[in-house]
mmCIF file of C-alpha atoms and ligand atoms in Angstrom:
data_model
loop_
_atom_site.group_PDB
_atom_site.id
_atom_site.type_symbol
_atom_site.label_atom_id
_atom_site.label_comp_id
_atom_site.label_asym_id
_atom_site.label_seq_id
_atom_site.Cartn_x
_atom_site.Cartn_y
_atom_site.Cartn_z
ATOM 1 C CA MET A 188 47.780 -4.395 -6.144
ATOM 2 C CA LEU A 189 46.383 -5.801 -9.383
ATOM 3 C CA LYS A 190 42.882 -5.135 -8.007
ATOM 4 C CA THR A 191 43.634 -1.410 -7.774
ATOM 5 C CA LEU A 192 44.907 -1.326 -11.346
ATOM 6 C CA LEU A 193 41.703 -3.019 -12.528
ATOM 7 C CA GLU A 194 39.444 -0.830 -10.400
ATOM 8 C CA ASN A 195 40.918 2.274 -12.032
ATOM 9 C CA GLY A 196 39.023 1.154 -15.151
ATOM 10 C CA ASN A 197 41.754 1.786 -17.667
ATOM 11 C CA CYS A 198 44.080 -1.192 -17.369
ATOM 12 C CA PHE A 199 45.991 -2.040 -20.534
ATOM 13 C CA LYS A 200 47.175 -5.646 -20.723
ATOM 14 C CA LEU A 201 49.798 -6.603 -23.253
ATOM 15 C CA VAL A 202 49.211 -10.121 -24.524
ATOM 16 C CA CYS A 203 52.582 -11.565 -25.497
ATOM 17 C CA GLY A 204 50.728 -14.724 -26.564
ATOM 18 C CA ALA A 205 49.806 -17.889 -24.642
ATOM 19 C CA GLY A 206 51.670 -19.833 -27.319
ATOM 20 C CA ASN A 207 54.530 -17.362 -27.725
ATOM 21 C CA GLU A 208 57.473 -19.199 -26.198
ATOM 22 C CA ASP A 209 60.088 -16.972 -27.794
ATOM 23 C CA ALA A 210 61.711 -15.644 -24.595
ATOM 24 C CA ALA A 211 63.906 -13.120 -26.432
ATOM 25 C CA GLU A 212 60.866 -11.583 -28.124
ATOM 26 C CA VAL A 213 58.911 -11.520 -24.857
ATOM 27 C CA GLU A 214 61.757 -9.655 -23.147
ATOM 28 C CA LYS A 215 61.682 -7.030 -25.903
ATOM 29 C CA LEU A 216 57.887 -6.690 -25.841
ATOM 30 C CA VAL A 217 57.718 -6.395 -22.053
ATOM 31 C CA THR A 218 60.551 -3.836 -21.936
ATOM 32 C CA LEU A 219 58.902 -1.758 -24.655
ATOM 33 C CA TYR A 220 55.326 -1.825 -23.388
ATOM 34 C CA ALA A 221 56.384 -1.333 -19.748
ATOM 35 C CA LYS A 222 58.217 1.824 -20.867
ATOM 36 C CA ALA A 223 55.036 2.832 -22.704
ATOM 37 C CA GLY A 224 53.054 2.641 -19.457
ATOM 38 C CA CYS A 225 51.613 -0.901 -19.522
ATOM 39 C CA ARG A 226 51.472 -2.584 -16.102
ATOM 40 C CA PHE A 227 49.828 -5.933 -16.876
ATOM 41 C CA PHE A 228 51.357 -8.617 -19.098
ATOM 42 C CA ASP A 229 50.000 -11.927 -20.323
ATOM 43 C CA LEU A 230 52.566 -14.662 -20.932
ATOM 44 C CA SER A 231 52.958 -18.248 -22.026
ATOM 45 C CA ALA A 232 53.134 -20.564 -18.992
ATOM 46 C CA LYS A 233 56.848 -21.308 -19.378
ATOM 47 C CA GLU A 234 59.559 -20.602 -16.820
ATOM 48 C CA GLU A 235 61.971 -19.154 -19.387
ATOM 49 C CA VAL A 236 59.252 -16.807 -20.671
ATOM 50 C CA LEU A 237 58.401 -15.635 -17.142
ATOM 51 C CA GLU A 238 62.085 -14.989 -16.445
ATOM 52 C CA ALA A 239 62.412 -13.054 -19.711
ATOM 53 C CA ALA A 240 59.392 -10.917 -18.781
ATOM 54 C CA LYS A 241 60.910 -10.166 -15.375
ATOM 55 C CA ARG A 242 64.148 -9.108 -17.065
ATOM 56 C CA GLY A 243 62.083 -6.819 -19.306
ATOM 57 C CA LEU A 244 60.357 -5.237 -16.303
ATOM 58 C CA ALA A 245 63.687 -4.685 -14.533
ATOM 59 C CA ARG A 246 65.159 -3.145 -17.682
ATOM 60 C CA ALA A 247 62.186 -0.782 -17.944
ATOM 61 C CA GLY A 248 62.228 0.028 -14.220
ATOM 62 C CA ALA A 249 58.676 -1.301 -13.905
ATOM 63 C CA GLU A 250 58.932 -3.910 -11.158
ATOM 64 C CA ASP A 251 55.511 -2.702 -9.928
ATOM 65 C CA ALA A 252 53.866 -4.352 -12.969
ATOM 66 C CA PHE A 253 51.790 -7.555 -12.848
ATOM 67 C CA LEU A 254 52.358 -10.810 -14.680
ATOM 68 C CA CYS A 255 49.724 -13.305 -15.749
ATOM 69 C CA VAL A 256 50.411 -16.753 -17.207
ATOM 70 C CA SER A 257 47.929 -18.259 -19.651
ATOM 71 C CA VAL A 258 46.970 -21.888 -20.043
ATOM 72 C CA GLY A 259 44.445 -23.610 -22.266
ATOM 73 C CA ILE A 260 42.866 -26.964 -22.923
ATOM 74 C CA LYS A 261 43.960 -29.308 -25.684
ATOM 75 C CA GLY A 262 42.639 -28.024 -29.017
ATOM 76 C CA ASP A 263 42.494 -24.379 -27.931
ATOM 77 C CA PRO A 264 44.016 -22.280 -30.736
ATOM 78 C CA HIS A 265 45.981 -20.169 -28.230
ATOM 79 C CA ILE A 266 48.177 -23.156 -27.362
ATOM 80 C CA SER A 267 48.113 -24.870 -30.771
ATOM 81 C CA LYS A 268 51.100 -25.057 -33.065
ATOM 82 C CA ALA A 269 51.108 -25.232 -36.851
ATOM 83 C CA GLN A 270 52.963 -27.960 -38.686
ATOM 84 C CA ILE A 271 53.634 -28.325 -42.407
ATOM 85 C CA ASP A 272 53.342 -31.603 -44.260
ATOM 86 C CA THR A 273 56.363 -31.476 -46.580
ATOM 87 C CA GLU A 274 54.785 -34.095 -48.877
ATOM 88 C CA LYS A 275 51.897 -31.736 -49.638
ATOM 89 C CA CYS A 276 53.769 -28.406 -49.541
ATOM 90 C CA VAL A 277 54.730 -26.918 -52.927
ATOM 91 C CA GLY A 278 56.791 -24.092 -51.459
ATOM 92 C CA CYS A 279 54.596 -21.202 -52.635
ATOM 93 C CA GLY A 280 55.540 -19.136 -49.569
ATOM 94 C CA LYS A 281 52.023 -17.781 -48.904
ATOM 95 C CA CYS A 282 52.049 -19.046 -45.310
ATOM 96 C CA ASP A 283 55.400 -17.379 -44.670
ATOM 97 C CA GLU A 284 54.049 -14.078 -46.015
ATOM 98 C CA ILE A 285 50.890 -14.084 -43.913
ATOM 99 C CA CYS A 286 52.354 -15.275 -40.599
ATOM 100 C CA PRO A 287 52.112 -12.335 -38.146
ATOM 101 C CA ASN A 288 54.833 -13.737 -35.913
ATOM 102 C CA ASN A 289 57.491 -14.599 -38.494
ATOM 103 C CA ALA A 290 57.175 -18.202 -37.340
ATOM 104 C CA ILE A 291 57.577 -19.752 -40.811
ATOM 105 C CA LYS A 292 60.886 -19.811 -42.629
ATOM 106 C CA TYR A 293 61.693 -22.000 -45.647
ATOM 107 C CA HIS A 294 58.382 -23.858 -45.223
ATOM 108 C CA LYS A 295 59.189 -24.899 -41.660
ATOM 109 C CA VAL A 296 57.385 -23.688 -38.538
ATOM 110 C CA LYS A 297 59.522 -22.386 -35.702
ATOM 111 C CA GLN A 298 57.436 -23.823 -32.888
ATOM 112 C CA ILE A 299 58.421 -21.372 -30.140
ATOM 113 C CA LYS A 300 57.194 -18.460 -32.267
ATOM 114 C CA CYS A 301 53.901 -19.988 -33.441
ATOM 115 C CA ILE A 302 50.873 -18.608 -31.567
ATOM 116 C CA GLY A 303 48.308 -20.848 -33.278
ATOM 117 C CA CYS A 304 46.480 -17.959 -34.956
ATOM 118 C CA GLY A 305 45.360 -20.151 -37.863
ATOM 119 C CA LYS A 306 46.175 -17.631 -40.596
ATOM 120 C CA CYS A 307 48.660 -19.887 -42.413
ATOM 121 C CA ALA A 308 46.273 -22.821 -42.935
ATOM 122 C CA LYS A 309 43.675 -20.450 -44.374
ATOM 123 C CA VAL A 310 45.985 -19.387 -47.219
ATOM 124 C CA CYS A 311 47.414 -22.832 -47.971
ATOM 125 C CA SER A 312 45.618 -24.163 -51.036
ATOM 126 C CA LYS A 313 47.362 -27.547 -50.689
ATOM 127 C CA GLY A 314 45.958 -28.373 -47.251
ATOM 128 C CA ALA A 315 49.531 -28.873 -46.039
ATOM 129 C CA ILE A 316 49.104 -27.154 -42.665
ATOM 130 C CA THR A 317 47.531 -28.758 -39.604
ATOM 131 C CA TYR A 318 47.610 -27.902 -35.895
ATOM 132 C CA THR A 319 48.571 -29.848 -32.812
ATOM 133 C CA SER A 320 48.345 -29.036 -29.127
ATOM 134 C CA GLU A 321 49.460 -30.813 -25.994
ATOM 135 C CA ASN A 322 47.323 -31.690 -23.011
ATOM 136 C CA ILE A 323 49.453 -29.990 -20.374
ATOM 137 C CA ASP A 324 49.505 -31.199 -16.764
ATOM 138 C CA LEU A 325 48.857 -28.071 -14.708
ATOM 139 C CA ASN A 326 50.088 -29.817 -11.546
ATOM 140 C CA ILE A 327 53.531 -29.917 -13.172
ATOM 141 C CA VAL A 328 53.492 -26.662 -15.155
ATOM 142 C CA LEU A 329 52.079 -24.191 -12.618
ATOM 143 C CA PRO A 330 53.872 -24.784 -9.265
ATOM 144 C CA PRO A 331 57.326 -23.599 -10.468
ATOM 145 C CA LEU A 332 55.740 -20.478 -11.982
ATOM 146 C CA ILE A 333 53.784 -19.739 -8.808
ATOM 147 C CA ALA A 334 56.995 -20.211 -6.794
ATOM 148 C CA LYS A 335 58.845 -17.728 -9.027
ATOM 149 C CA GLY A 336 56.100 -15.128 -8.489
ATOM 150 C CA ILE A 337 53.091 -14.415 -10.697
ATOM 151 C CA ASP A 338 50.034 -12.217 -10.132
ATOM 152 C CA CYS A 339 47.335 -13.985 -12.122
ATOM 153 C CA ILE A 340 46.565 -17.214 -13.970
ATOM 154 C CA GLU A 341 44.323 -17.183 -17.019
ATOM 155 C CA LEU A 342 42.430 -20.172 -18.373
ATOM 156 C CA HIS A 343 41.242 -20.084 -21.956
ATOM 157 C CA ALA A 344 37.766 -21.479 -21.526
ATOM 158 C CA MET A 345 36.308 -21.157 -24.996
ATOM 159 C CA GLY A 346 36.604 -24.750 -26.256
ATOM 160 C CA VAL A 347 33.731 -27.167 -26.551
ATOM 161 C CA ASP A 348 35.179 -29.697 -24.060
ATOM 162 C CA LYS A 349 33.561 -28.281 -20.929
ATOM 163 C CA ASP A 350 34.647 -31.206 -18.729
ATOM 164 C CA ASP A 351 38.297 -30.492 -19.454
ATOM 165 C CA ILE A 352 37.739 -26.783 -18.784
ATOM 166 C CA PHE A 353 36.041 -27.396 -15.410
ATOM 167 C CA SER A 354 38.650 -29.943 -14.377
ATOM 168 C CA LYS A 355 41.530 -27.577 -15.240
ATOM 169 C CA TRP A 356 39.727 -24.723 -13.448
ATOM 170 C CA GLN A 357 39.459 -26.858 -10.288
ATOM 171 C CA THR A 358 43.142 -27.701 -10.479
ATOM 172 C CA ILE A 359 44.096 -24.023 -10.857
ATOM 173 C CA ASN A 360 41.884 -23.084 -7.906
ATOM 174 C CA LYS A 361 43.585 -25.713 -5.738
ATOM 175 C CA LEU A 362 47.074 -24.592 -6.727
ATOM 176 C CA TYR A 363 46.686 -20.821 -6.616
ATOM 177 C CA THR A 364 44.831 -18.424 -4.310
ATOM 178 C CA GLY A 365 45.442 -15.171 -6.223
ATOM 179 C CA MET A 366 43.576 -13.467 -9.066
ATOM 180 C CA LEU A 367 42.289 -15.760 -11.824
ATOM 181 C CA SER A 368 41.115 -14.883 -15.295
ATOM 182 C CA ILE A 369 38.586 -16.673 -17.499
ATOM 183 C CA CYS A 370 39.152 -15.923 -21.163
ATOM 184 C CA THR A 371 35.994 -16.768 -23.039
ATOM 185 C CA SER A 372 34.138 -16.067 -26.259
ATOM 186 C CA HIS A 373 30.870 -17.033 -27.928
ATOM 187 C CA GLY A 374 32.564 -18.087 -31.160
ATOM 188 C CA LYS A 375 32.200 -21.855 -30.697
ATOM 189 C CA ILE A 376 29.411 -21.924 -28.098
ATOM 190 C CA SER A 377 26.112 -20.068 -27.700
ATOM 191 C CA ASP A 378 25.795 -16.932 -25.549
ATOM 192 C CA GLU A 379 23.723 -18.921 -23.069
ATOM 193 C CA THR A 380 26.313 -21.685 -22.802
ATOM 194 C CA MET A 381 29.091 -19.137 -22.365
ATOM 195 C CA ILE A 382 27.283 -17.424 -19.480
ATOM 196 C CA LYS A 383 26.337 -20.741 -17.831
ATOM 197 C CA ARG A 384 29.960 -21.803 -18.021
ATOM 198 C CA ILE A 385 31.219 -18.561 -16.465
ATOM 199 C CA LYS A 386 28.649 -18.768 -13.650
ATOM 200 C CA LYS A 387 29.632 -22.348 -12.858
ATOM 201 C CA MET A 388 33.301 -21.388 -12.786
ATOM 202 C CA LEU A 389 32.514 -18.525 -10.417
ATOM 203 C CA GLU A 390 30.790 -20.803 -7.875
ATOM 204 C CA CYS A 391 34.102 -21.495 -6.139
ATOM 205 C CA ARG A 392 35.322 -17.872 -6.284
ATOM 206 C CA THR A 393 34.843 -15.015 -3.849
ATOM 207 C CA PRO A 394 33.603 -11.734 -5.383
ATOM 208 C CA TYR A 395 36.098 -9.672 -7.324
ATOM 209 C CA THR A 396 38.901 -12.208 -7.365
ATOM 210 C CA THR A 397 38.239 -13.125 -11.000
ATOM 211 C CA ILE A 398 38.650 -11.374 -14.321
ATOM 212 C CA VAL A 399 36.359 -12.318 -17.188
ATOM 213 C CA GLN A 400 38.180 -11.575 -20.396
ATOM 214 C CA ALA A 401 35.551 -11.234 -23.113
ATOM 215 C CA ASP A 402 37.208 -12.325 -26.322
ATOM 216 C CA GLY A 403 35.732 -11.221 -29.655
ATOM 217 C CA PHE A 404 37.476 -13.374 -32.227
ATOM 218 C CA PRO A 405 40.656 -14.822 -30.710
ATOM 219 C CA MET A 406 43.843 -13.483 -32.292
ATOM 220 C CA SER A 407 41.871 -11.599 -34.937
ATOM 221 C CA GLY A 408 43.491 -8.221 -34.334
ATOM 222 C CA GLY A 409 45.660 -6.595 -36.927
ATOM 223 C CA ARG A 410 43.591 -3.775 -38.327
ATOM 224 C CA ASP A 411 42.949 -0.579 -36.428
ATOM 225 C CA ASP A 412 39.260 -0.040 -37.106
ATOM 226 C CA PHE A 413 35.921 -0.265 -35.312
ATOM 227 C CA LYS A 414 34.753 -3.303 -37.298
ATOM 228 C CA THR A 415 37.678 -5.451 -36.146
ATOM 229 C CA THR A 416 36.945 -4.707 -32.516
ATOM 230 C CA LEU A 417 33.155 -4.991 -32.697
ATOM 231 C CA GLN A 418 32.976 -8.613 -31.534
ATOM 232 C CA ALA A 419 35.056 -7.967 -28.416
ATOM 233 C CA VAL A 420 32.619 -5.218 -27.422
ATOM 234 C CA ALA A 421 29.629 -7.486 -28.199
ATOM 235 C CA THR A 422 31.023 -10.312 -26.018
ATOM 236 C CA ALA A 423 31.716 -7.836 -23.215
ATOM 237 C CA GLU A 424 28.129 -6.589 -23.342
ATOM 238 C CA ILE A 425 26.774 -10.114 -22.907
ATOM 239 C CA VAL A 426 28.980 -10.594 -19.832
ATOM 240 C CA GLN A 427 28.204 -7.130 -18.421
ATOM 241 C CA ASN A 428 24.446 -7.734 -18.651
ATOM 242 C CA GLU A 429 24.815 -10.555 -16.101
ATOM 243 C CA ARG A 430 26.122 -8.155 -13.422
ATOM 244 C CA LEU A 431 28.630 -10.691 -12.143
ATOM 245 C CA PRO A 432 31.070 -9.834 -9.309
ATOM 246 C CA VAL A 433 34.051 -9.881 -11.671
ATOM 247 C CA TYR A 434 36.459 -7.540 -13.387
ATOM 248 C CA LEU A 435 35.669 -7.198 -17.086
ATOM 249 C CA MET A 436 38.336 -7.029 -19.758
ATOM 250 C CA LEU A 437 38.023 -7.047 -23.545
ATOM 251 C CA SER A 438 40.266 -8.962 -25.936
ATOM 252 C CA GLY A 439 40.334 -10.574 -29.375
ATOM 253 C CA GLY A 440 40.442 -8.050 -32.218
ATOM 254 C CA THR A 441 41.294 -5.207 -29.835
ATOM 255 C CA ASN A 442 43.074 -2.070 -31.084
ATOM 256 C CA THR A 443 43.185 1.711 -30.489
ATOM 257 C CA LYS A 444 39.432 1.927 -31.241
ATOM 258 C CA THR A 445 38.304 -0.617 -28.636
ATOM 259 C CA ALA A 446 38.071 1.652 -25.610
ATOM 260 C CA GLU A 447 36.243 4.343 -27.586
ATOM 261 C CA LEU A 448 33.710 1.899 -29.039
ATOM 262 C CA ALA A 449 33.199 0.132 -25.704
ATOM 263 C CA ARG A 450 32.533 3.451 -23.943
ATOM 264 C CA LEU A 451 30.144 4.545 -26.703
ATOM 265 C CA CYS A 452 28.280 1.252 -26.176
ATOM 266 C CA GLY A 453 28.066 1.760 -22.413
ATOM 267 C CA ILE A 454 30.529 -0.983 -21.474
ATOM 268 C CA ARG A 455 32.043 -0.295 -18.064
ATOM 269 C CA PHE A 456 35.235 -2.254 -18.555
ATOM 270 C CA ASN A 457 38.155 -2.590 -16.179
ATOM 271 C CA GLY A 458 40.700 -3.083 -18.899
ATOM 272 C CA ILE A 459 41.578 -4.016 -22.440
ATOM 273 C CA ALA A 460 43.974 -6.776 -23.454
ATOM 274 C CA VAL A 461 45.716 -6.283 -26.783
ATOM 275 C CA GLY A 462 47.814 -8.945 -28.481
ATOM 276 C CA SER A 463 47.977 -9.251 -32.271
ATOM 277 C CA TYR A 464 47.661 -5.523 -32.957
ATOM 278 C CA ALA A 465 50.131 -4.546 -30.222
ATOM 279 C CA ARG A 466 52.762 -6.897 -31.610
ATOM 280 C CA LYS A 467 52.075 -6.041 -35.246
ATOM 281 C CA ILE A 468 52.650 -2.288 -34.946
ATOM 282 C CA VAL A 469 56.148 -2.814 -33.523
ATOM 283 C CA ARG A 470 57.063 -5.965 -35.456
ATOM 284 C CA GLU A 471 59.528 -4.223 -37.760
ATOM 285 C CA GLN A 472 61.503 -2.886 -34.799
ATOM 286 C CA ILE A 473 61.339 -5.823 -32.389
ATOM 287 C CA ASP A 474 62.544 -8.241 -35.036
ATOM 288 C CA ARG A 475 65.889 -6.438 -34.987
ATOM 289 C CA THR A 476 68.448 -8.357 -32.947
ATOM 290 C CA ASP A 477 69.816 -5.051 -31.583
ATOM 291 C CA PHE A 478 66.359 -3.700 -30.683
ATOM 292 C CA LEU A 479 67.055 -3.209 -26.960
ATOM 293 C CA GLU A 480 70.361 -1.407 -27.628
ATOM 294 C CA ASN A 481 69.293 0.562 -30.694
ATOM 295 C CA LYS A 482 67.827 3.796 -29.315
ATOM 296 C CA TYR A 483 66.429 4.927 -32.653
ATOM 297 C CA ALA A 484 64.530 1.677 -33.303
ATOM 298 C CA PHE A 485 63.394 1.474 -29.671
ATOM 299 C CA ASN A 486 62.053 5.039 -29.648
ATOM 300 C CA GLN A 487 60.282 4.510 -32.970
ATOM 301 C CA ALA A 488 58.465 1.517 -31.473
ATOM 302 C CA LEU A 489 57.900 3.325 -28.184
ATOM 303 C CA GLU A 490 55.869 6.102 -29.820
ATOM 304 C CA LYS A 491 53.540 3.534 -31.405
ATOM 305 C CA ALA A 492 53.226 1.559 -28.166
ATOM 306 C CA LYS A 493 52.437 4.722 -26.167
ATOM 307 C CA THR A 494 49.647 5.706 -28.588
ATOM 308 C CA LEU A 495 48.054 2.280 -28.129
ATOM 309 C CA VAL A 496 48.388 2.221 -24.327
ATOM 310 C CA ARG A 497 47.006 5.763 -24.082
ATOM 311 C CA SER A 498 43.954 4.829 -26.178
ATOM 312 C CA VAL A 499 42.757 2.735 -23.230
ATOM 313 C CA ALA A 500 43.597 5.331 -20.594
ATOM 314 C CA LEU A 501 41.811 8.248 -22.302
ATOM 315 C CA LYS A 502 38.299 8.734 -20.977
HETATM 316 S S1 SF4 B 785 51.092 -22.083 -48.148
HETATM 317 FE FE1 SF4 B 785 51.052 -24.352 -48.087
HETATM 318 S S2 SF4 B 785 51.993 -24.959 -50.013
HETATM 319 FE FE2 SF4 B 785 52.524 -22.802 -49.727
HETATM 320 S S3 SF4 B 785 54.539 -22.844 -48.671
HETATM 321 FE FE3 SF4 B 785 52.959 -22.779 -47.099
HETATM 322 S S4 SF4 B 785 52.567 -24.916 -46.565
HETATM 323 FE FE4 SF4 B 785 53.641 -24.924 -48.511
HETATM 324 S S1 SF4 B 786 50.367 -17.987 -39.181
HETATM 325 FE FE1 SF4 B 786 49.788 -18.230 -37.023
HETATM 326 S S2 SF4 B 786 49.422 -20.449 -36.810
HETATM 327 FE FE2 SF4 B 786 50.594 -20.163 -38.702
HETATM 328 S S3 SF4 B 786 52.748 -20.394 -38.090
HETATM 329 FE FE3 SF4 B 786 52.263 -18.219 -37.992
HETATM 330 S S4 SF4 B 786 51.679 -17.892 -35.854
HETATM 331 FE FE4 SF4 B 786 51.567 -20.093 -36.241
#
């Protein structure tokens, strides 16, 4: 059961990316990290992505693993997609260079690969990059995924539009009776508002059926140092101080240092979700079209993935 995995206190969750709709990449990531020992995966709420993840689990012989689909509200960076205004773009290539997901080629954004991390707009001096996101209808998106078999649904609840968050949370609660996850951070709202929001969302939940995923800076991972992971630990501490009947996970800027820093700070976490850093360290290998057949490339990536997964398990 997912509960047991969380109660062990060393659950590693691989975040493939709420906006990562590249099914081929997801299959590679899930195969690799399942082989490395990961048993919890976070996916975009798309049927083809869920199917790809299940193929990855079967390939790795890890059908005992758990799958979570992530949804967000309109405007949430996790489900936003970059677009380039060709009138303003001068073709400098800086966005292409910085994109962690290889989503930009020849000044065009490959939408299925874009995870809305925001890095490209920051380097564009011409203001040519903007972001869009759709207001998805959960009553249409979730039922087919639930029917196919999932173990958790995560709502990104860090936006300022609290009405939309509460309304989507109600819808999810009506549609699904299993484990839910609230991914939240204090980046755009105060600590007090974040806690109030979590408590309100927990009113309709029975104890220990909800994960609170304390997000430092969303999608900020990339470097493997204590500083990068500091905010995730700080957010987790705020949540932990409330002594809520939830499972606590850390995310957003997480890396191999997160578990160590969290333990040093007295955070009794149930797990750590790693996205940007987990994908970055194996990017060179997983971008190969023959990755799943090429034993050398696969094993190279596997060693790096194992080191990361083990960093959470070590106590
Ligand atoms: S950074 Fe801006 S100007 Fe440069 S290629 Fe990208 S969109 Fe065009
Ligand atoms: S840098 Fe981030 S937001 Fe921009 S295209 Fe790449 S993944 Fe999307």
